[in-house]
mmCIF file of C-alpha atoms in Angstrom:
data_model
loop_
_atom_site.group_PDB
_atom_site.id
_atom_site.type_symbol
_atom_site.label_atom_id
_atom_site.label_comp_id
_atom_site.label_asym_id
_atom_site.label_seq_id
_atom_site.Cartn_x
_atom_site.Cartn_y
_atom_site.Cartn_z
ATOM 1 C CA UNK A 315 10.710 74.417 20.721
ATOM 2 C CA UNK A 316 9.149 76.538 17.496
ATOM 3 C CA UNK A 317 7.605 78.722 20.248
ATOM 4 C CA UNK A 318 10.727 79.360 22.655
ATOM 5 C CA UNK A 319 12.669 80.310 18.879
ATOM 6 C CA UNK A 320 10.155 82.695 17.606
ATOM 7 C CA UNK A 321 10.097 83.994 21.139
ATOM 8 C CA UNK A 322 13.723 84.645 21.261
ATOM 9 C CA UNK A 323 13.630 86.385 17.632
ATOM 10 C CA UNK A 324 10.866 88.362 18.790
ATOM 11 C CA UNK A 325 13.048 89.792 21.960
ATOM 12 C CA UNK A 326 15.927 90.399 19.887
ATOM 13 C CA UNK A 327 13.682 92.096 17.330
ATOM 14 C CA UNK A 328 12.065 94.200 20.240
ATOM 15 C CA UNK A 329 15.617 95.516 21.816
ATOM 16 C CA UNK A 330 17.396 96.280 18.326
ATOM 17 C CA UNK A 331 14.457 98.538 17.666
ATOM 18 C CA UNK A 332 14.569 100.157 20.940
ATOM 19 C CA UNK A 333 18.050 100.298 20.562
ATOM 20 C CA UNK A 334 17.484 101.680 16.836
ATOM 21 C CA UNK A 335 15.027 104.144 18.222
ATOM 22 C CA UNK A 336 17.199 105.301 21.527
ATOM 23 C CA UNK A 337 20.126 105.916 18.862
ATOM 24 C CA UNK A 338 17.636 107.903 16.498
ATOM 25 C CA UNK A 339 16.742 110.211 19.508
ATOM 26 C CA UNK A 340 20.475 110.767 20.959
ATOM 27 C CA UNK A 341 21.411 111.856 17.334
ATOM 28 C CA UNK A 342 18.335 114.075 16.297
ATOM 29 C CA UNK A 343 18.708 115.873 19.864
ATOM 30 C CA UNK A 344 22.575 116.311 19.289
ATOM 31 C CA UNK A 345 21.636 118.288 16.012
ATOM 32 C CA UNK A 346 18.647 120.135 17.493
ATOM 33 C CA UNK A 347 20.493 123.500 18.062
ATOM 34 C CA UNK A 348 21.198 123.561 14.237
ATOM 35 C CA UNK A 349 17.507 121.614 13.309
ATOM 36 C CA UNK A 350 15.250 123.845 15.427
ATOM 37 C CA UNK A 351 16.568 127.327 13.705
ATOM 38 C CA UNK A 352 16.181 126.003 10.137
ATOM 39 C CA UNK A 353 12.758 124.979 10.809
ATOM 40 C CA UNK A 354 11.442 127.536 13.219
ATOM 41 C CA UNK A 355 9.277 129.375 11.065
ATOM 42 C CA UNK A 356 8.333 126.658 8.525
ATOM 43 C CA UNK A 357 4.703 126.053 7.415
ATOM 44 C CA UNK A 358 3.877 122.669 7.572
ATOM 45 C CA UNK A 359 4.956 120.290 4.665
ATOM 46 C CA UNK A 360 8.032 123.582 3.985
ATOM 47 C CA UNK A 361 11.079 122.741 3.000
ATOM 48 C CA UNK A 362 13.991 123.987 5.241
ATOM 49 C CA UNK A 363 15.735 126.856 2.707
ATOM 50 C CA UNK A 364 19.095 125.413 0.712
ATOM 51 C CA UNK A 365 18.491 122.377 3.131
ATOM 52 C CA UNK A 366 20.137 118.892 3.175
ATOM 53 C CA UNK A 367 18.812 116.352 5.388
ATOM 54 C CA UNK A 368 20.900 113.072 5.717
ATOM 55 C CA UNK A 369 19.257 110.826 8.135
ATOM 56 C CA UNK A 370 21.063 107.529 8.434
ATOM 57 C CA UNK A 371 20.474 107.459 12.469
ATOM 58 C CA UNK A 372 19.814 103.567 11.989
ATOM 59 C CA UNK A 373 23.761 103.085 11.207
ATOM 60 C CA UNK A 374 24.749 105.848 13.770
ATOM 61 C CA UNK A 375 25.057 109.155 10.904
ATOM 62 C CA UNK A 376 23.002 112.260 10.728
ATOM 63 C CA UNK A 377 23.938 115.763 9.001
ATOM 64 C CA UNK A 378 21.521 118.521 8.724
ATOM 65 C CA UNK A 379 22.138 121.914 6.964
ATOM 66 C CA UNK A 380 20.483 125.002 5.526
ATOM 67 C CA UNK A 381 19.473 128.712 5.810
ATOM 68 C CA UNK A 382 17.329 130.244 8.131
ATOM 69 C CA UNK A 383 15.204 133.653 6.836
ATOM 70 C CA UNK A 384 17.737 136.018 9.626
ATOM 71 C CA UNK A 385 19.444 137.392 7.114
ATOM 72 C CA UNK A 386 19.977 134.566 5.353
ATOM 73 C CA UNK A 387 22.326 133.450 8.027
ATOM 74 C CA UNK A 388 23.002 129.602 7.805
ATOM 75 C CA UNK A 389 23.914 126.290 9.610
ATOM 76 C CA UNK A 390 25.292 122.814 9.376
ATOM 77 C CA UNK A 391 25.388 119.997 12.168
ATOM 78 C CA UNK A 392 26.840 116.685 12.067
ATOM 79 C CA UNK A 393 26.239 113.748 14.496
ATOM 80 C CA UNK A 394 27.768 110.520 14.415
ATOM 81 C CA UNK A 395 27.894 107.472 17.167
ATOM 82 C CA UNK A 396 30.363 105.328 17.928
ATOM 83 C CA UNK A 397 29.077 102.078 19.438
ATOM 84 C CA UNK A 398 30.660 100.671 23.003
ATOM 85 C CA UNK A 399 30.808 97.520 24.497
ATOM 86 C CA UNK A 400 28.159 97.742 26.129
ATOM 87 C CA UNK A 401 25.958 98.438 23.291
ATOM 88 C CA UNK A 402 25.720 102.214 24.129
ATOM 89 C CA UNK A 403 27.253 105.195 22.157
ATOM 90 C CA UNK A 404 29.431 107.521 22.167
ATOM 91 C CA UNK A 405 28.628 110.681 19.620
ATOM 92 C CA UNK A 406 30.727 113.056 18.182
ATOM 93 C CA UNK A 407 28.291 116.472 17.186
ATOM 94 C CA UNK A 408 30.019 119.085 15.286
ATOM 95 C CA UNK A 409 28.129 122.532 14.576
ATOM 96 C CA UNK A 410 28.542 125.221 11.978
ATOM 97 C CA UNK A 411 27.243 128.785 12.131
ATOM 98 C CA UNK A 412 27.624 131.257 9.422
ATOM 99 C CA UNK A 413 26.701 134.415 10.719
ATOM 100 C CA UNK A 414 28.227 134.088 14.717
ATOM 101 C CA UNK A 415 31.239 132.813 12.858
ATOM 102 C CA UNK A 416 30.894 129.767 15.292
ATOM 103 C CA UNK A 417 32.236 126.106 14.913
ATOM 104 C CA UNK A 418 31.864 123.695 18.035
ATOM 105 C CA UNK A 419 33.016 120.254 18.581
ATOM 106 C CA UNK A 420 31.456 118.631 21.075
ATOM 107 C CA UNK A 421 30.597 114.852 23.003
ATOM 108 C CA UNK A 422 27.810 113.586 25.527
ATOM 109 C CA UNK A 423 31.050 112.502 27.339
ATOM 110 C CA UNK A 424 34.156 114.753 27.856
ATOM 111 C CA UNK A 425 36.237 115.229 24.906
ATOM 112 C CA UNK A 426 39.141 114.666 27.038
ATOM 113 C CA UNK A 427 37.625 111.300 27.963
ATOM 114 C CA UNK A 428 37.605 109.916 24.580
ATOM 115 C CA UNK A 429 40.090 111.831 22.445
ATOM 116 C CA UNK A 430 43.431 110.374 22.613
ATOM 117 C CA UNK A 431 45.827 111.955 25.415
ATOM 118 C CA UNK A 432 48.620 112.625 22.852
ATOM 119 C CA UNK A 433 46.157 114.569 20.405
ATOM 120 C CA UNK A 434 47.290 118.177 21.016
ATOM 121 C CA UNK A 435 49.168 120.659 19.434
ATOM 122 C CA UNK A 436 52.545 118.713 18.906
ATOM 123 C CA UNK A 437 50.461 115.886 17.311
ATOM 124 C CA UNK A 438 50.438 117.884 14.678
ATOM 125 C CA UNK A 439 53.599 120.462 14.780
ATOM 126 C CA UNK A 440 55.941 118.467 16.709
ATOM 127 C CA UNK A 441 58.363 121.083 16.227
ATOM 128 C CA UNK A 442 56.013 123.601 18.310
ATOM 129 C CA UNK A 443 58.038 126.107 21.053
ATOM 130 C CA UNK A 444 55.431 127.311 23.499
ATOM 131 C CA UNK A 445 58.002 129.870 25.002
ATOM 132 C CA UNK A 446 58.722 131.412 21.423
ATOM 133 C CA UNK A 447 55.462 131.791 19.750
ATOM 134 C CA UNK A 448 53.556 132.888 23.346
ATOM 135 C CA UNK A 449 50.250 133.525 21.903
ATOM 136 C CA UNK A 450 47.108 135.059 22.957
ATOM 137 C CA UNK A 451 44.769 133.759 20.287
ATOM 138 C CA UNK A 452 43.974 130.650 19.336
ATOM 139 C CA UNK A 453 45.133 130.569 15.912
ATOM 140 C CA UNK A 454 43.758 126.436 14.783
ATOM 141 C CA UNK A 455 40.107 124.353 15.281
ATOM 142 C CA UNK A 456 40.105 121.045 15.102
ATOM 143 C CA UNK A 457 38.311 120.070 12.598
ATOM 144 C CA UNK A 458 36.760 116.341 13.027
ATOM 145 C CA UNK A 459 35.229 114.690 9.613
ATOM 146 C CA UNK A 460 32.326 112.119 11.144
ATOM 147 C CA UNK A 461 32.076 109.646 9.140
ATOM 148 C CA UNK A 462 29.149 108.135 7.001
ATOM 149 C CA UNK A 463 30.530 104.455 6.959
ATOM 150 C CA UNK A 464 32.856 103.148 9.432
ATOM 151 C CA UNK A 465 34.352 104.663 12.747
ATOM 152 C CA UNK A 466 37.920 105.613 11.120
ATOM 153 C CA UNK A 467 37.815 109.276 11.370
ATOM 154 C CA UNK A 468 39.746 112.134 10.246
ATOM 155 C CA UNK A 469 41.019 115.392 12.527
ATOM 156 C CA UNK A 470 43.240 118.545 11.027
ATOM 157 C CA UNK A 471 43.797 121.912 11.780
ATOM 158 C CA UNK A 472 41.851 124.688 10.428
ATOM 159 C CA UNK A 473 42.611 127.728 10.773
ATOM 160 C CA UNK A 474 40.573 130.185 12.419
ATOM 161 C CA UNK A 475 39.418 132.818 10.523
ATOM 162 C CA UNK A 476 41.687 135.889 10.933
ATOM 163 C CA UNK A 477 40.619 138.854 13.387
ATOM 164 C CA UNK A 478 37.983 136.461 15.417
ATOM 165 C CA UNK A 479 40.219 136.629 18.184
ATOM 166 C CA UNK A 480 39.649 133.577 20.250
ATOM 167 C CA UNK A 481 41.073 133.741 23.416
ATOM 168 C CA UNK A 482 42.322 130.464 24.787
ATOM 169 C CA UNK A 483 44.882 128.832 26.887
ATOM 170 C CA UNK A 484 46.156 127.083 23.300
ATOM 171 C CA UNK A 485 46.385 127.391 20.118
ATOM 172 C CA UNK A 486 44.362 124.421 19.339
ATOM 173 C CA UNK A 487 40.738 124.365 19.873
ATOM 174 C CA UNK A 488 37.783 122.227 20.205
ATOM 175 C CA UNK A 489 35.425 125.332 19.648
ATOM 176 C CA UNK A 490 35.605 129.053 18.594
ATOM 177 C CA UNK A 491 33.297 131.916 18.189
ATOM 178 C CA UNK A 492 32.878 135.912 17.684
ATOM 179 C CA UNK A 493 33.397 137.660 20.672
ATOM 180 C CA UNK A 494 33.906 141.396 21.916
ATOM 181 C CA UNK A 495 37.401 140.977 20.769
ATOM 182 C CA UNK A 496 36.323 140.223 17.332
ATOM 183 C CA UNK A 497 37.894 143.347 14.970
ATOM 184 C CA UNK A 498 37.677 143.611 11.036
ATOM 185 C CA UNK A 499 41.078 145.920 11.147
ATOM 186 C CA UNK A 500 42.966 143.156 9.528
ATOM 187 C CA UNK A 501 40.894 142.751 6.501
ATOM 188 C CA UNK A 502 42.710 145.484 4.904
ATOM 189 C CA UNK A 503 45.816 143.187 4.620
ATOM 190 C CA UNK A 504 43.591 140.960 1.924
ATOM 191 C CA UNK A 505 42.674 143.955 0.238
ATOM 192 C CA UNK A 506 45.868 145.211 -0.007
ATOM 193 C CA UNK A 507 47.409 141.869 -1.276
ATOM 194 C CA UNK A 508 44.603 141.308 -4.145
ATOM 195 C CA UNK A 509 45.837 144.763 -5.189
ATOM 196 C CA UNK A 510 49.453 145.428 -5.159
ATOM 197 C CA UNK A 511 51.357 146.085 -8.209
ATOM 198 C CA UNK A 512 54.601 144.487 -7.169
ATOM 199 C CA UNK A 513 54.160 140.662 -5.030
ATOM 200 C CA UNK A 514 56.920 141.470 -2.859
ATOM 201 C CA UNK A 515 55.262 144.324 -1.240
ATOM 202 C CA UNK A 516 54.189 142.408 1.346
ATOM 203 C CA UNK A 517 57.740 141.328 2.524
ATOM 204 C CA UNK A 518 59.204 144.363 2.178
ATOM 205 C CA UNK A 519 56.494 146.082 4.505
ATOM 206 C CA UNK A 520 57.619 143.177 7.028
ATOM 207 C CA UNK A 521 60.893 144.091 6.984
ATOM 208 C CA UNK A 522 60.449 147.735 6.970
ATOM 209 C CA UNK A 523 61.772 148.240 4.053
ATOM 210 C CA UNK A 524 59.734 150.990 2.916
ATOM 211 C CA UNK A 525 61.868 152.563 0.386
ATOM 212 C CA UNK A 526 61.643 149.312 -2.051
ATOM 213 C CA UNK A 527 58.055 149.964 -2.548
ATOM 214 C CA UNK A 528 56.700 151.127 -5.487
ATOM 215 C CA UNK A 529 55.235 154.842 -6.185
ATOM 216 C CA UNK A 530 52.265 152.959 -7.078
ATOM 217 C CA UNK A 531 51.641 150.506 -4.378
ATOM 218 C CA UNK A 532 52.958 153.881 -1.472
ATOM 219 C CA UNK A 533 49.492 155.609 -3.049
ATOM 220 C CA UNK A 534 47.288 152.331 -2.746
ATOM 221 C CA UNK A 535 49.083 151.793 0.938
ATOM 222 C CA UNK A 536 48.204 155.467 1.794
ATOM 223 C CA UNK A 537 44.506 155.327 0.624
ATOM 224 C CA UNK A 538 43.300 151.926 1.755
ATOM 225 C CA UNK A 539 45.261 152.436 5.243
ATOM 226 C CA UNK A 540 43.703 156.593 5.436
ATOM 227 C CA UNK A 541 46.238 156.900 8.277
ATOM 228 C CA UNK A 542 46.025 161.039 7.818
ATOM 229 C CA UNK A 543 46.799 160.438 4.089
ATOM 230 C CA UNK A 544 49.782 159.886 5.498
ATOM 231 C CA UNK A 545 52.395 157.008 4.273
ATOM 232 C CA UNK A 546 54.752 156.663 6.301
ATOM 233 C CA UNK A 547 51.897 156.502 9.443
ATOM 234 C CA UNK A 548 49.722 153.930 6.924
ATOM 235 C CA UNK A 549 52.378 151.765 6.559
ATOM 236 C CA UNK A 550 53.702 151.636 9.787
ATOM 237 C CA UNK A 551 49.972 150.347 11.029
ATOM 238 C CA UNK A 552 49.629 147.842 8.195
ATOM 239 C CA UNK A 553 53.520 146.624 9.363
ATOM 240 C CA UNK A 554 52.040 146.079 12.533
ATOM 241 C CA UNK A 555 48.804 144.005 10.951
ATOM 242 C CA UNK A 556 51.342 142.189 8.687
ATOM 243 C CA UNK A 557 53.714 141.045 11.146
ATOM 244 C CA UNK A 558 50.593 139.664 13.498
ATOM 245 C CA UNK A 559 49.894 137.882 10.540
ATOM 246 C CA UNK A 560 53.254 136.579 9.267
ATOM 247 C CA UNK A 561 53.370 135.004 13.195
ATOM 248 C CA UNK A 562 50.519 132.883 12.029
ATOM 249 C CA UNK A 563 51.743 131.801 8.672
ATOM 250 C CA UNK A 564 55.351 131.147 10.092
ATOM 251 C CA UNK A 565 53.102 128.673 12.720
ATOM 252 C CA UNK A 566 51.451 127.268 9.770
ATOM 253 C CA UNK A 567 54.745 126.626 7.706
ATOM 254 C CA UNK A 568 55.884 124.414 10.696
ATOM 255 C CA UNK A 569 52.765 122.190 10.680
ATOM 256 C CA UNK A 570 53.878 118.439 9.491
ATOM 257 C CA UNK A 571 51.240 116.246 9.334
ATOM 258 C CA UNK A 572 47.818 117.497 7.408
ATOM 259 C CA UNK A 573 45.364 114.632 8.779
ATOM 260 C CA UNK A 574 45.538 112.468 12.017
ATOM 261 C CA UNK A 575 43.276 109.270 11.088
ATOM 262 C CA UNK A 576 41.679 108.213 14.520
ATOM 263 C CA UNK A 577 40.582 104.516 14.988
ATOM 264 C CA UNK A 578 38.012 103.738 17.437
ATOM 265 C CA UNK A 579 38.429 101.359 20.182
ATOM 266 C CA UNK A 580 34.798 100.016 21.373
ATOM 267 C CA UNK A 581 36.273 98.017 24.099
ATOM 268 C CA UNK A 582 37.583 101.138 25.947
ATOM 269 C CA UNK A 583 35.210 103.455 24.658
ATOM 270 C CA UNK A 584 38.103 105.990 22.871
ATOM 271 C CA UNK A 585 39.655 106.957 20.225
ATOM 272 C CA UNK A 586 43.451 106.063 19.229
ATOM 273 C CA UNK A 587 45.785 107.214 16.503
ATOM 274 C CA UNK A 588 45.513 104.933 13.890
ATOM 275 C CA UNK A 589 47.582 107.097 10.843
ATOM 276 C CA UNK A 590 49.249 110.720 10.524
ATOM 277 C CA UNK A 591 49.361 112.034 7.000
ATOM 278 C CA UNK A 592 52.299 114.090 5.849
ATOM 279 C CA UNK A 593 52.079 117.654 4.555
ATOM 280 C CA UNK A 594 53.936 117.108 1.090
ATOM 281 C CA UNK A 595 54.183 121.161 0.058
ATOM 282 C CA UNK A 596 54.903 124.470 1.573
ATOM 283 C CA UNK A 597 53.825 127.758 0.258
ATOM 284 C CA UNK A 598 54.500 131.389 -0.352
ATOM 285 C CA UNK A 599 52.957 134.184 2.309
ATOM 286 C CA UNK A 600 51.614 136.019 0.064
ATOM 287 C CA UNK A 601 49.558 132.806 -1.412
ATOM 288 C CA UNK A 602 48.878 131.662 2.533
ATOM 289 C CA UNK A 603 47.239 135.482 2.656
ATOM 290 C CA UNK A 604 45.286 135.425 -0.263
ATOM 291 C CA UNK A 605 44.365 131.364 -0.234
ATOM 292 C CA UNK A 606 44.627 129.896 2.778
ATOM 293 C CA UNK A 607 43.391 132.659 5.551
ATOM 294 C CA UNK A 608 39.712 133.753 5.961
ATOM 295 C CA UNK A 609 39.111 136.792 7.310
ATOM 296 C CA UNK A 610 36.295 137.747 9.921
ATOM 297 C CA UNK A 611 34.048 140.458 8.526
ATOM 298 C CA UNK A 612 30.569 141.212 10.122
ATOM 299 C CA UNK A 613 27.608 139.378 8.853
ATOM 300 C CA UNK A 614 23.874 140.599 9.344
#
C-alpha cells in the first residue's frame, strides 16, 4: 500500500513538472521575438542593456524588456497563460517596439476565439456612428494588462500615436505599426500648441477664424508652417492638420468606459466581461493635444 502511494505521488510529481516545464517553453517562445534582439550580441554572463527579466513561467507570467545596441532602439514583451480545462493554456503575448513604433497583441489561438464577441468598438463608445466618423485610420489599440496574479484582466483604448497612419477596417485594433503611410507633417500641431501666446488659437484656426489671432501667434504660425512665408497659405495647411486632429479628439470625448475588466472562463476556454469602468472627466483640446496624443516622429 506504502508503495502504490509513493508511486502515485511520484506520477503526479512527474506530470506537474512536465506540465511546469511545457508551460515554461510556450511562454519563453511567445517572448522570443522581443528576447532574441536584446540578447543577440551579448557576451556570455552580459546583462541585457536597461533590462528587466520577470520570470514567473511556473504560475503562467513572464515579461522581458530592454535596449538593444541599434540605436538604442528598445523592447518589451509580456506573456501570460490562462489555464483550460483540460489542463492546457491559453496565452495572451503582447509586444512593444520603440523604434518601428510597433505594439502587437497576439494568441496561440485566434483572438476572435477567445476574446468576448461583444468586445469591439461600442464596448467602449457605445455612442459610436460608423456612417458619421467614416475613417481611414485606425485611431485606438487595445491595450491588454496581463496579469501577474490571477486571470482578471484589464483592456482600454490607447490611442495610436498621431501620424502612424494605420490603415484598418476599424478603428480599434489588436496591432499597429509604421508603415509607408507613416508622415511626421502633423507634429507641427504640438509644436505649435507648446508655443502659442493666446490658448484659444487652436480653436479659432478650427473655425477659420483667422482674424482673432494674435500678431504674435500669425508670425509663429507663418514660420513654423514656412508655407512661402506666407500666412494666410500656413494657416490654411495647419487648419487642415487641426481639423484631422480635432476628428480624433471629438472620438475620444465620446469614449465612456476607461477599462473593460475581463474574467476568464476555463471551462470554455474565453474570456467574458466581468466589469466596465466609467470615464469620470472630460478635457479641453488643447490639453488632449499637448497630454494625451503622441506623435510619430522617426527614430534611428
Amino acid at each position: 500500500m506504502k508503495q502504490k502511494t509513493f508511486l502515485s505521488i511520484l506520477v503526479i510529481i512527474i506530470v506537474q513538472s512536465i506540465h511546469a516545464q511545457s508551460l515554461k517553453n510556450i511562454l519563453w517562445n511567445s517572448v522570443n521575438p522581443c528576447y532574441s534582439e536584446l540578447t543577440y550580441d551579448l557576451e556570455e554572463n552580459e546583462k541585457i542593456m536597461d533590462g528587466e527579466v520577470i520570470d514567473d513561467s511556473k504560475n503562467g507570467y513572464l515579461k522581458v524588456s530592454g535596449t538593444f545596441p541599434t540605436c538604442g532602439c528598445n523592447c518589451t514583451s509580456t506573456a501570460g497563460a490562462y489555464k483550460q480545462k483540460n489542463a492546457t493554456y491559453t496565452v495572451l503575448t503582447t509586444e512593444e517596439w520603440g523604434c518601428s513604433w510597433k505594439k502587437k497583441l497576439s494568441s496561440n489561438k485566434p483572438l476572435q476565439q477567445i476574446l468576448p464577441k461583444e468586445l469591439m468598438i461600442k464596448s467602449f463608445i457605445p455612442s459610436y456612428d460608423f456612417k458619421k466618423y467614416n475613417q481611414k485610420y485606425a485611431i485606438f489599440y487595445l491595450q491588454i494588462d496581463i496579469p501577474k496574479i490571477g486571470t482578471d484582466t484589464n483592456a482600454s483604448l490607447q490611442l495610436i500615436p498621431y501620424g502612424v497612419n494605420y490603415e484598418a477596417n476599424n478603428i480599434l485594433t489588436y496591432s499597429y505599426t509604421e508603415n509607408d503611410k507613416t508622415s511626421d507633417n502633423s507634429i507641427v500641431i504640438q509644436q505649435i500648441a507648446n508655443t502659442i501666446e493666446d490658448k484659444q488659437t487652436l480653436q479659432y484656426i478650427l473655425n477659420k477664424q483667422y482674424e482673432k489671432i494674435t500678431d504674435k501667434d500669425k508670425i509663429l504660425i507663418t514660420n513654423t508652417i514656412n508655407q512661402d512665408n506666407d500666412f494666410l497659405k500656413s494657416v490654411t495647411y495647419l487648419n487642415k492638420l487641426i481639423t484631422q486632429a480635432h476628428t480624433i479628439y471629438t472620438i475620444y470625448q465620446l469614449v465612456k468606459y476607461d477599462t473593460i475588466t475581463l474574467g476568464w472562463d476555463r471551462n470554455k476556454s474565453k474570456f467574458y466581461i466581468k466589469e466596465k469602468v466609467a470615464r469620470s472627466s472630460t478635457i479641453s483640446f488643447n490639453e488632449f493635444i499637448l497630454t494625451k496624443l503622441t506623435w510619430w516622429q522617426a527614430l534611428c
